[in-house]
C-alpha cells in the first residue's frame, strides 16, 4: 500500500565509524553517492576514530589509525560542497565503552561490570564528556547541531552512589536519568547557546507525560525515536511521538535503518527487510496528529551493535539497501518502478545485493561494488551445505570419527578421498579470500580486513585445516 512521501525535513545517513572506518578516499566517494541518492545530512559517530588530543588522546584507536584533524576537516569541506550537513554523534551516558574500557577511567563506570554506562554522580565524568564535546565542536567549525546519544543506559541505578541517591524520597531511576541529561544539556547550552541538541529517546519511552513535563529537559533537547524493525508497530510509535509532543518536546526526529540491525553478526543485508522498516515509518508520519511534525529522519547504518561487538555488514554490501530506503521515502512506496530507479542509478540488476550480478564496469556509480560482489560470493561459499555440514559427511562419521582419530586407525583409501575434498574446498576458499583481502585493503585498513577474516573466514577454514592435518597424521601410521 502506497503512503504519502516522507514529509519535509532532513534525511540523514548515519555513518558509524566505530567499526570498519573507511579510508578517506572511499569516504569521499560514499559522501558523493549519499548526495546523489538524495541525502542532505550525515550523522557521524566517530567514537575512537576521532583525533582526540591531550588528556583524551588515550581514546584514539590503536588497532587502526584515527582520522587526522586535516581528514576530519576535509570530510566536512567535501560534504559541504555536496550540500550535506555534518552532525556529530557523541555518546555521553550509555554506550561509552570506547571511553570506559580504559583502565584509568574504570572508576567512572556506574558499576564495574558494565563497560558502557557512565556514573552520573561523578563531576569528573561530566568534565570528561564536556571535554570530548569541546574537541569535537572545535574541529567542526560552524557546527549548529549535536547528537548526544544517551540510549541504552544499562544498569543505571545499580551503582553504590546511585543507590544512595535513590534512597531519598521521590527519587526514581527515571529522574536520575533525566537529571544527568539535563545537567549535560544545560552545560552544552551554556557553552554553545545556539547549539541544537538531539538525543535518542528510548530511555524516556516508559516515562509518563507528567514526568517529562516536570523535568527540566523540555526545551533543551530534541528526541530521536528509533525503531529498526520491519514490523514496527505504527500505533505505539505514533503514541510515543505524540506523548513527547504533548509534554513540550515538540521538535522530534525519527530513526530507521538500512543495515546493522538484523543480527549482531549479519554479513549481507536484506534490502526488503529495511525497505519494510521505512514503509512502516511512512505510515507513522502519515498517522501523526495535525501539528506534530518531524524534523527529519536518520537512516542508521550500524557497523557494530556496540564498541565491543563484532562487525555488522560492511558499507559496500549495504549501498543497494540504502538507495532503496531513500527511494522509498521519496516516493512513499517501493513498487517495480521505484526498484527500477534504484537499479538504474547503481547500475545493478537487483536491489538485493545477493542478486546484483557481476559487473565489468570500472567506473560504477556504486563505489565498492567489486567488494560487495566478492563479499556475497565468499559468504555464499562459507555458508554452503558442503562446508557447513562437512563433518556430517557419511565418510567422515563412518571412517574418520573421533575414535578413529584417537586410535590413528583409519582406512587410507577413504580418508585420502576426504582429504582431497577438504583440500579442494580450502584451495577455493583461499583464492577467494586472497582476492577479497586485496579489494578490502583498497577501501579499509588492515585491522578491519583482519577482523572481518577472523570473524567470518577463520572459524570455517580452521576445522577443515585440522581435518587435513589429522588425516595426514593418521595415514602416516597406516601406510608404509
CSV table of C-alpha atoms in Angstrom, one decimal:
chain,number,residue,atom,x,y,z
A,1,UNK,CA,0.0,0.0,0.0
A,2,UNK,CA,1.4,3.4,-1.0
A,3,UNK,CA,1.8,6.2,1.5
A,4,UNK,CA,2.5,9.9,1.1
A,5,UNK,CA,6.2,10.6,0.6
A,6,UNK,CA,8.2,11.5,3.6
A,7,UNK,CA,7.3,14.9,4.9
A,8,UNK,CA,9.8,17.8,4.6
A,9,UNK,CA,12.8,17.6,6.9
A,10,UNK,CA,16.3,16.3,6.9
A,11,UNK,CA,17.3,12.9,5.6
A,12,UNK,CA,20.5,12.0,7.5
A,13,UNK,CA,22.6,9.0,6.6
A,14,UNK,CA,24.2,7.6,9.8
A,15,UNK,CA,28.0,6.9,9.4
A,16,UNK,CA,29.0,4.6,12.2
A,17,UNK,CA,32.8,4.7,12.3
A,18,UNK,CA,33.3,2.6,15.4
A,19,UNK,CA,34.0,-0.3,13.1
A,20,UNK,CA,35.5,-0.6,9.6
A,21,UNK,CA,36.2,3.1,9.3
A,22,UNK,CA,36.7,3.7,5.5
A,23,UNK,CA,39.8,5.2,4.1
A,24,UNK,CA,39.4,8.9,3.4
A,25,UNK,CA,39.3,8.5,-0.4
A,26,UNK,CA,36.5,5.9,-0.1
A,27,UNK,CA,34.7,8.1,2.5
A,28,UNK,CA,34.5,10.9,0.0
A,29,UNK,CA,33.1,8.6,-2.7
A,30,UNK,CA,30.4,7.5,-0.2
A,31,UNK,CA,29.5,11.1,0.6
A,32,UNK,CA,29.2,11.8,-3.1
A,33,UNK,CA,26.8,8.8,-3.5
A,34,UNK,CA,24.8,9.8,-0.5
A,35,UNK,CA,24.3,13.2,-2.0
A,36,UNK,CA,23.3,11.7,-5.4
A,37,UNK,CA,20.8,9.4,-3.6
A,38,UNK,CA,19.1,12.4,-2.0
A,39,UNK,CA,20.5,12.6,1.5
A,40,UNK,CA,21.2,16.1,2.8
A,41,UNK,CA,23.0,15.2,6.1
A,42,UNK,CA,25.4,12.9,7.8
A,43,UNK,CA,25.1,11.7,11.4
A,44,UNK,CA,28.7,10.9,12.1
A,45,UNK,CA,29.5,8.6,15.0
A,46,UNK,CA,33.3,8.8,15.3
A,47,UNK,CA,34.0,7.1,18.6
A,48,UNK,CA,37.7,6.1,18.7
A,49,UNK,CA,38.4,7.3,15.1
A,50,UNK,CA,38.2,11.0,16.2
A,51,UNK,CA,41.6,12.6,16.7
A,52,UNK,CA,41.2,13.4,20.4
A,53,UNK,CA,44.2,15.1,21.9
A,54,UNK,CA,46.0,16.0,25.1
A,55,UNK,CA,44.4,14.1,28.1
A,56,UNK,CA,41.9,12.5,25.8
A,57,UNK,CA,44.5,11.0,23.4
A,58,UNK,CA,44.1,7.6,25.0
A,59,UNK,CA,40.6,7.4,23.5
A,60,UNK,CA,42.1,7.2,20.0
A,61,UNK,CA,42.0,3.7,18.4
A,62,UNK,CA,45.2,1.7,18.5
A,63,UNK,CA,44.3,-1.1,16.1
A,64,UNK,CA,43.7,1.2,13.2
A,65,UNK,CA,44.6,4.9,12.7
A,66,UNK,CA,42.2,7.6,13.8
A,67,UNK,CA,41.4,10.2,11.3
A,68,UNK,CA,43.7,13.2,11.4
A,69,UNK,CA,42.3,16.7,12.1
A,70,UNK,CA,43.0,17.5,8.5
A,71,UNK,CA,41.0,14.5,7.3
A,72,UNK,CA,38.0,15.4,9.5
A,73,UNK,CA,38.1,18.9,8.1
A,74,UNK,CA,38.4,17.7,4.6
A,75,UNK,CA,35.4,15.4,5.0
A,76,UNK,CA,33.4,18.4,6.2
A,77,UNK,CA,34.5,20.6,3.3
A,78,UNK,CA,33.7,17.8,0.8
A,79,UNK,CA,30.3,17.2,2.4
A,80,UNK,CA,29.6,21.0,2.3
A,81,UNK,CA,30.4,21.1,-1.4
A,82,UNK,CA,27.7,18.4,-1.9
A,83,UNK,CA,25.2,20.4,0.3
A,84,UNK,CA,25.4,17.8,3.1
A,85,UNK,CA,25.3,18.9,6.7
A,86,UNK,CA,27.5,17.1,9.2
A,87,UNK,CA,26.0,16.3,12.7
A,88,UNK,CA,28.5,14.6,15.1
A,89,UNK,CA,27.1,11.9,17.4
A,90,UNK,CA,29.0,11.7,20.7
A,91,UNK,CA,27.8,9.2,23.3
A,92,UNK,CA,27.6,11.0,26.7
A,93,UNK,CA,25.9,8.5,29.1
A,94,UNK,CA,25.3,5.0,27.8
A,95,UNK,CA,27.4,3.2,25.2
A,96,UNK,CA,30.6,4.8,26.4
A,97,UNK,CA,32.5,1.5,26.0
A,98,UNK,CA,35.3,3.1,23.9
A,99,UNK,CA,35.9,5.5,26.8
A,100,UNK,CA,35.3,3.5,29.9
A,101,UNK,CA,37.2,0.4,28.7
A,102,UNK,CA,40.5,2.2,29.6
A,103,UNK,CA,41.8,1.2,33.0
A,104,UNK,CA,42.5,4.8,34.1
A,105,UNK,CA,38.7,5.6,33.6
A,106,UNK,CA,37.3,2.4,35.2
A,107,UNK,CA,36.3,4.5,38.2
A,108,UNK,CA,33.8,6.4,36.1
A,109,UNK,CA,31.6,3.4,35.4
A,110,UNK,CA,28.2,3.1,37.1
A,111,UNK,CA,29.1,-0.5,38.0
A,112,UNK,CA,32.4,-2.3,37.4
A,113,UNK,CA,30.9,-5.0,35.1
A,114,UNK,CA,29.1,-2.6,32.7
A,115,UNK,CA,31.7,-1.0,30.5
A,116,UNK,CA,29.3,1.3,28.7
A,117,UNK,CA,27.5,3.3,31.4
A,118,UNK,CA,28.9,6.5,33.0
A,119,UNK,CA,28.4,7.1,36.7
A,120,UNK,CA,26.1,10.2,36.7
A,121,UNK,CA,27.3,11.3,40.2
A,122,UNK,CA,30.9,12.0,39.5
A,123,UNK,CA,31.8,15.5,38.4
A,124,UNK,CA,34.9,14.1,36.8
A,125,UNK,CA,32.7,12.2,34.4
A,126,UNK,CA,30.8,15.3,33.3
A,127,UNK,CA,34.1,17.1,32.9
A,128,UNK,CA,35.3,14.3,30.7
A,129,UNK,CA,32.2,14.3,28.5
A,130,UNK,CA,32.3,18.1,28.1
A,131,UNK,CA,36.0,18.0,27.1
A,132,UNK,CA,35.1,15.3,24.5
A,133,UNK,CA,32.4,17.6,23.2
A,134,UNK,CA,34.7,20.7,23.1
A,135,UNK,CA,37.2,18.9,21.0
A,136,UNK,CA,34.6,17.6,18.6
A,137,UNK,CA,32.9,21.0,18.3
A,138,UNK,CA,36.2,22.8,17.8
A,139,UNK,CA,37.0,20.5,14.8
A,140,UNK,CA,33.6,21.2,13.3
A,141,UNK,CA,33.6,24.9,12.5
A,142,UNK,CA,30.2,26.5,12.3
A,143,UNK,CA,28.5,23.4,13.9
A,144,UNK,CA,24.8,24.0,14.8
A,145,UNK,CA,23.6,20.6,15.8
A,146,UNK,CA,25.0,17.9,18.1
A,147,UNK,CA,23.7,14.4,18.9
A,148,UNK,CA,24.5,13.4,22.5
A,149,UNK,CA,23.4,9.7,22.3
A,150,UNK,CA,22.1,8.7,25.7
A,151,UNK,CA,20.5,5.4,24.6
A,152,UNK,CA,20.5,2.1,26.4
A,153,UNK,CA,21.9,3.3,29.7
A,154,UNK,CA,22.2,-0.2,31.1
A,155,UNK,CA,22.5,-0.8,34.9
A,156,UNK,CA,21.7,2.8,35.7
A,157,UNK,CA,20.7,3.0,39.4
A,158,UNK,CA,22.7,-0.1,40.4
A,159,UNK,CA,25.9,1.7,41.4
A,160,UNK,CA,26.5,2.4,45.1
A,161,UNK,CA,26.2,6.2,44.7
A,162,UNK,CA,23.0,5.8,42.7
A,163,UNK,CA,21.5,3.5,45.4
A,164,UNK,CA,22.2,6.2,48.0
A,165,UNK,CA,20.7,8.9,45.7
A,166,UNK,CA,17.6,6.7,45.1
A,167,UNK,CA,17.1,6.0,48.8
A,168,UNK,CA,15.9,9.6,49.3
A,169,UNK,CA,12.1,10.3,48.9
A,170,UNK,CA,10.5,10.8,45.5
A,171,UNK,CA,13.6,9.7,43.5
A,172,UNK,CA,13.5,7.2,40.7
A,173,UNK,CA,15.8,5.8,38.0
A,174,UNK,CA,13.8,7.9,35.5
A,175,UNK,CA,14.6,11.0,37.4
A,176,UNK,CA,18.2,10.0,37.8
A,177,UNK,CA,18.5,9.7,34.0
A,178,UNK,CA,16.7,13.0,33.4
A,179,UNK,CA,18.8,14.8,35.9
A,180,UNK,CA,22.1,13.8,34.3
A,181,UNK,CA,21.0,14.5,30.7
A,182,UNK,CA,19.5,17.9,31.8
A,183,UNK,CA,22.7,18.8,33.6
A,184,UNK,CA,24.7,18.0,30.4
A,185,UNK,CA,22.3,19.7,28.1
A,186,UNK,CA,22.5,22.9,30.2
A,187,UNK,CA,26.3,22.8,30.2
A,188,UNK,CA,26.2,22.5,26.4
A,189,UNK,CA,23.8,25.4,26.0
A,190,UNK,CA,25.8,27.5,28.3
A,191,UNK,CA,28.9,26.9,26.2
A,192,UNK,CA,27.2,27.0,22.8
A,193,UNK,CA,23.8,28.8,23.2
A,194,UNK,CA,23.0,28.3,19.5
A,195,UNK,CA,23.5,24.5,19.6
A,196,UNK,CA,20.6,22.2,18.7
A,197,UNK,CA,20.8,19.1,20.8
A,198,UNK,CA,19.4,15.7,19.6
A,199,UNK,CA,19.3,12.6,21.8
A,200,UNK,CA,18.0,9.0,21.5
A,201,UNK,CA,14.5,8.6,23.0
A,202,UNK,CA,14.5,5.0,24.3
A,203,UNK,CA,15.2,5.8,28.0
A,204,UNK,CA,12.2,8.1,28.0
A,205,UNK,CA,9.7,5.7,26.4
A,206,UNK,CA,8.4,4.3,29.7
A,207,UNK,CA,8.1,7.7,31.4
A,208,UNK,CA,4.7,9.3,31.9
A,209,UNK,CA,3.9,12.6,30.3
A,210,UNK,CA,3.8,14.2,33.7
A,211,UNK,CA,7.3,13.1,34.5
A,212,UNK,CA,8.6,14.5,31.2
A,213,UNK,CA,6.7,17.8,31.7
A,214,UNK,CA,8.1,18.1,35.2
A,215,UNK,CA,11.6,17.6,34.0
A,216,UNK,CA,13.8,20.5,33.0
A,217,UNK,CA,14.8,18.7,29.8
A,218,UNK,CA,11.8,20.1,27.9
A,219,UNK,CA,13.0,22.7,25.5
A,220,UNK,CA,16.7,21.7,25.8
A,221,UNK,CA,16.7,18.6,23.6
A,222,UNK,CA,15.0,17.1,20.5
A,223,UNK,CA,14.2,13.4,21.0
A,224,UNK,CA,15.1,11.0,18.1
A,225,UNK,CA,12.8,7.9,18.3
A,226,UNK,CA,14.5,4.9,16.8
A,227,UNK,CA,12.9,1.7,15.5
A,228,UNK,CA,14.6,-0.6,13.0
A,229,UNK,CA,12.2,-3.5,12.7
A,230,UNK,CA,10.3,-4.4,9.5
A,231,UNK,CA,7.1,-4.8,11.6
A,232,UNK,CA,7.4,-1.6,13.5
A,233,UNK,CA,4.2,-1.0,15.5
A,234,UNK,CA,2.7,2.1,13.9
A,235,UNK,CA,0.1,2.8,16.7
A,236,UNK,CA,2.7,2.5,19.5
A,237,UNK,CA,5.2,4.7,17.7
A,238,UNK,CA,2.7,7.4,16.9
A,239,UNK,CA,1.5,7.4,20.6
A,240,UNK,CA,5.1,7.8,21.8
A,241,UNK,CA,5.8,10.7,19.4
A,242,UNK,CA,2.5,12.4,20.4
A,243,UNK,CA,3.4,11.9,24.1
A,244,UNK,CA,6.7,13.7,23.7
A,245,UNK,CA,5.0,16.4,21.7
A,246,UNK,CA,2.3,16.9,24.4
A,247,UNK,CA,5.0,17.1,27.1
A,248,UNK,CA,6.5,20.1,25.3
A,249,UNK,CA,9.2,18.2,23.3
A,250,UNK,CA,7.8,19.5,20.0
A,251,UNK,CA,10.8,19.1,17.8
A,252,UNK,CA,11.1,15.4,17.1
A,253,UNK,CA,13.1,13.1,14.9
A,254,UNK,CA,12.8,9.5,13.6
A,255,UNK,CA,15.5,6.9,13.1
A,256,UNK,CA,15.2,4.0,10.7
A,257,UNK,CA,17.9,1.5,9.5
A,258,UNK,CA,19.5,0.4,6.2
A,259,UNK,CA,22.0,-2.0,7.8
A,260,UNK,CA,23.4,-3.3,11.1
A,261,UNK,CA,20.1,-4.1,12.8
A,262,UNK,CA,19.2,-7.6,11.6
A,263,UNK,CA,21.7,-9.5,13.7
A,264,UNK,CA,24.9,-8.7,15.5
A,265,UNK,CA,27.0,-10.7,13.1
A,266,UNK,CA,25.0,-10.3,9.8
A,267,UNK,CA,27.3,-10.2,6.8
A,268,UNK,CA,24.9,-9.5,3.9
A,269,UNK,CA,21.8,-7.3,4.4
A,270,UNK,CA,18.3,-8.0,3.1
A,271,UNK,CA,17.0,-4.9,1.2
A,272,UNK,CA,13.4,-5.8,1.6
A,273,UNK,CA,13.7,-6.0,5.4
A,274,UNK,CA,15.0,-2.5,5.6
A,275,UNK,CA,12.6,-1.1,3.0
A,276,UNK,CA,9.7,-2.6,5.0
A,277,UNK,CA,11.0,-0.6,8.0
A,278,UNK,CA,10.8,2.6,6.0
A,279,UNK,CA,7.3,1.8,4.7
A,280,UNK,CA,6.3,1.5,8.4
A,281,UNK,CA,7.9,4.8,9.2
A,282,UNK,CA,6.0,6.4,6.3
A,283,UNK,CA,2.7,5.1,7.9
A,284,UNK,CA,3.8,6.6,11.2
A,285,UNK,CA,4.4,10.0,9.6
A,286,UNK,CA,1.0,9.8,7.8
A,287,UNK,CA,-0.8,8.9,11.1
A,288,UNK,CA,0.5,11.8,13.3
A,289,UNK,CA,-2.0,14.3,14.5
A,290,UNK,CA,-2.0,17.7,12.9
A,291,UNK,CA,0.6,19.9,14.4
A,292,UNK,CA,3.0,17.1,15.2
A,293,UNK,CA,5.8,17.3,12.7
A,294,UNK,CA,9.2,15.6,12.3
A,295,UNK,CA,12.4,17.5,11.9
A,296,UNK,CA,13.8,14.7,9.8
A,297,UNK,CA,14.9,11.1,9.8
A,298,UNK,CA,18.3,9.4,10.4
A,299,UNK,CA,18.7,6.3,8.3
A,300,UNK,CA,21.1,4.4,10.6
A,301,UNK,CA,23.8,2.0,9.3
A,302,UNK,CA,25.3,0.4,12.4
A,303,UNK,CA,28.7,-1.1,11.9
A,304,UNK,CA,28.7,-2.7,15.4
A,305,UNK,CA,25.9,-3.1,18.0
A,306,UNK,CA,28.4,-1.6,20.4
A,307,UNK,CA,32.1,-0.9,20.6
A,308,UNK,CA,33.0,-4.4,21.8
A,309,UNK,CA,30.8,-6.4,19.5
A,310,UNK,CA,31.7,-7.9,16.1
A,311,UNK,CA,31.4,-6.2,12.8
A,312,UNK,CA,28.0,-5.9,11.1
A,313,UNK,CA,27.6,-5.7,7.3
A,314,UNK,CA,30.3,-3.6,5.6
A,315,UNK,CA,29.2,-0.5,3.9
A,316,UNK,CA,29.6,-1.6,0.2
A,317,UNK,CA,27.1,-4.5,0.5
A,318,UNK,CA,24.6,-2.2,2.1
A,319,UNK,CA,24.5,0.5,-0.5
A,320,UNK,CA,21.7,-1.1,-2.6
A,321,UNK,CA,19.7,-1.2,0.7
A,322,UNK,CA,20.4,2.5,1.4
A,323,UNK,CA,19.5,3.6,-2.1
A,324,UNK,CA,16.2,1.6,-1.8
A,325,UNK,CA,15.3,3.0,1.6
A,326,UNK,CA,15.9,6.6,0.4
A,327,UNK,CA,13.9,6.0,-2.8
A,328,UNK,CA,11.0,4.6,-0.6
A,329,UNK,CA,11.0,7.8,1.5
A,330,UNK,CA,10.9,10.0,-1.6
A,331,UNK,CA,8.1,8.1,-3.4
A,332,UNK,CA,6.1,6.7,-0.5
A,333,UNK,CA,6.3,3.2,-1.9
A,334,UNK,CA,8.7,0.7,-3.4
A,335,UNK,CA,7.0,-0.7,-6.4
A,336,UNK,CA,8.6,-2.1,-9.5
A,337,UNK,CA,9.1,1.5,-10.9
A,338,UNK,CA,11.0,2.5,-7.7
A,339,UNK,CA,13.1,-0.6,-7.8
A,340,UNK,CA,14.0,0.1,-11.4
A,341,UNK,CA,15.1,3.6,-10.5
A,342,UNK,CA,17.5,2.2,-7.9
A,343,UNK,CA,18.9,-0.5,-10.2
A,344,UNK,CA,19.4,2.1,-13.0
A,345,UNK,CA,21.1,4.6,-10.6
A,346,UNK,CA,23.5,2.0,-9.2
A,347,UNK,CA,24.0,0.0,-12.4
A,348,UNK,CA,22.9,-3.3,-10.8
A,349,UNK,CA,20.4,-6.0,-11.8
A,350,UNK,CA,18.6,-6.3,-8.5
A,351,UNK,CA,18.0,-4.2,-5.3
A,352,UNK,CA,19.1,-7.3,-3.3
A,353,UNK,CA,22.9,-7.3,-3.1
A,354,UNK,CA,23.0,-11.1,-3.3
A,355,UNK,CA,21.5,-10.9,-6.8
A,356,UNK,CA,23.2,-7.8,-8.3
A,357,UNK,CA,25.3,-9.9,-10.7
A,358,UNK,CA,28.9,-9.4,-11.8
A,359,UNK,CA,29.9,-6.1,-13.5
A,360,UNK,CA,32.7,-5.3,-15.9
A,361,UNK,CA,32.2,-1.6,-15.4
A,362,UNK,CA,35.3,0.0,-13.9
A,363,UNK,CA,33.8,3.4,-13.1
A,364,UNK,CA,30.5,2.4,-11.4
A,365,UNK,CA,28.0,4.7,-9.6
A,366,UNK,CA,28.3,2.1,-6.9
A,367,UNK,CA,31.6,2.7,-5.0
A,368,UNK,CA,32.8,-0.5,-3.6
A,369,UNK,CA,30.8,-2.7,-5.9
A,370,UNK,CA,33.6,-5.1,-6.6
A,371,UNK,CA,34.0,-5.7,-2.8
A,372,UNK,CA,30.2,-6.2,-2.5
A,373,UNK,CA,30.3,-8.8,-5.2
A,374,UNK,CA,33.2,-10.6,-3.6
A,375,UNK,CA,31.6,-10.5,-0.1
A,376,UNK,CA,28.4,-12.1,-1.4
A,377,UNK,CA,30.4,-14.8,-3.3
A,378,UNK,CA,32.5,-15.6,-0.3
A,379,UNK,CA,29.6,-15.5,2.1
A,380,UNK,CA,27.6,-17.9,-0.1
A,381,UNK,CA,30.5,-20.3,-0.2
A,382,UNK,CA,31.2,-20.1,3.5
A,383,UNK,CA,27.5,-20.9,4.2
A,384,UNK,CA,27.1,-23.7,1.6
A,385,UNK,CA,26.0,-27.1,2.8
A,386,UNK,CA,29.2,-28.7,1.6
A,387,UNK,CA,31.2,-26.6,4.1
A,388,UNK,CA,28.7,-26.1,6.9
A,389,UNK,CA,27.9,-29.8,7.2
A,390,UNK,CA,31.3,-31.1,6.1
A,391,UNK,CA,31.9,-33.1,9.3
A,392,UNK,CA,28.5,-34.7,9.0
A,393,UNK,CA,29.6,-36.4,5.7
A,394,UNK,CA,29.0,-40.1,5.8
A,395,UNK,CA,32.6,-40.9,5.2
A,396,UNK,CA,33.9,-38.7,8.0
A,397,UNK,CA,31.3,-40.0,10.5
A,398,UNK,CA,31.8,-43.6,9.3
A,399,UNK,CA,35.6,-43.8,8.8
A,400,UNK,CA,37.1,-40.8,10.5
A,401,UNK,CA,35.3,-40.4,13.8
A,402,UNK,CA,36.9,-39.0,17.0
A,403,UNK,CA,37.6,-42.7,17.9
A,404,UNK,CA,39.5,-43.3,14.6
A,405,UNK,CA,41.5,-40.1,15.1
A,406,UNK,CA,42.5,-41.0,18.6
A,407,UNK,CA,43.4,-44.6,17.7
A,408,UNK,CA,45.1,-43.5,14.5
A,409,UNK,CA,43.3,-46.5,12.9
A,410,UNK,CA,41.8,-45.5,9.6
A,411,UNK,CA,41.1,-46.7,6.0
A,412,UNK,CA,43.6,-44.7,4.0
A,413,UNK,CA,41.7,-45.1,0.7
A,414,UNK,CA,38.6,-43.4,2.1
A,415,UNK,CA,40.3,-40.9,4.4
A,416,UNK,CA,42.5,-39.7,1.5
A,417,UNK,CA,39.4,-39.0,-0.5
A,418,UNK,CA,38.1,-36.9,2.4
A,419,UNK,CA,41.5,-35.2,2.5
A,420,UNK,CA,41.2,-34.4,-1.2
A,421,UNK,CA,37.8,-32.9,-0.8
A,422,UNK,CA,38.7,-30.8,2.2
A,423,UNK,CA,41.9,-29.6,0.4
A,424,UNK,CA,39.9,-28.6,-2.7
A,425,UNK,CA,37.5,-26.6,-0.6
A,426,UNK,CA,40.4,-24.9,1.2
A,427,UNK,CA,42.1,-24.0,-2.1
A,428,UNK,CA,38.9,-22.5,-3.5
A,429,UNK,CA,38.3,-20.6,-0.2
A,430,UNK,CA,41.9,-19.3,-0.1
A,431,UNK,CA,41.7,-18.0,-3.6
A,432,UNK,CA,38.5,-16.1,-2.9
A,433,UNK,CA,39.9,-14.8,0.4
A,434,UNK,CA,43.1,-13.5,-1.2
A,435,UNK,CA,41.1,-11.7,-3.9
A,436,UNK,CA,38.7,-10.2,-1.3
A,437,UNK,CA,41.6,-9.2,1.0
A,438,UNK,CA,43.2,-7.3,-1.8
A,439,UNK,CA,40.0,-5.4,-2.7
A,440,UNK,CA,39.2,-4.7,1.0
A,441,UNK,CA,42.6,-3.1,1.5
A,442,UNK,CA,41.7,-0.5,-1.1
A,443,UNK,CA,38.8,0.7,1.0
A,444,UNK,CA,39.6,-0.2,4.6
A,445,UNK,CA,42.6,-0.5,6.8
A,446,UNK,CA,44.4,-3.7,7.6
A,447,UNK,CA,42.9,-4.0,11.0
A,448,UNK,CA,39.4,-4.1,9.5
A,449,UNK,CA,40.4,-6.7,6.9
A,450,UNK,CA,42.0,-8.9,9.6
A,451,UNK,CA,39.0,-8.6,11.9
A,452,UNK,CA,36.5,-9.5,9.1
A,453,UNK,CA,38.5,-12.5,8.2
A,454,UNK,CA,38.8,-13.7,11.8
A,455,UNK,CA,35.0,-13.2,12.2
A,456,UNK,CA,33.8,-14.9,9.0
A,457,UNK,CA,36.5,-17.0,7.4
A,458,UNK,CA,38.8,-18.4,10.1
A,459,UNK,CA,36.1,-20.3,12.0
A,460,UNK,CA,35.2,-22.1,8.8
A,461,UNK,CA,38.7,-22.8,7.5
A,462,UNK,CA,40.2,-23.9,10.8
A,463,UNK,CA,38.2,-27.1,11.2
A,464,UNK,CA,38.9,-28.0,7.5
A,465,UNK,CA,42.7,-27.5,8.0
A,466,UNK,CA,42.5,-29.5,11.2
A,467,UNK,CA,40.9,-32.5,9.4
A,468,UNK,CA,43.5,-32.5,6.7
A,469,UNK,CA,46.3,-32.4,9.3
A,470,UNK,CA,44.7,-35.2,11.3
A,471,UNK,CA,44.2,-37.3,8.2
A,472,UNK,CA,47.9,-36.9,7.2
A,473,UNK,CA,49.0,-37.9,10.7
A,474,UNK,CA,46.7,-41.0,10.7
A,475,UNK,CA,47.6,-42.1,7.2
A,476,UNK,CA,51.2,-41.9,8.1
A,477,UNK,CA,50.6,-44.6,10.8
A,478,UNK,CA,48.8,-46.9,8.3
A,479,UNK,CA,50.8,-46.6,5.0
A,480,UNK,CA,54.4,-47.7,4.7
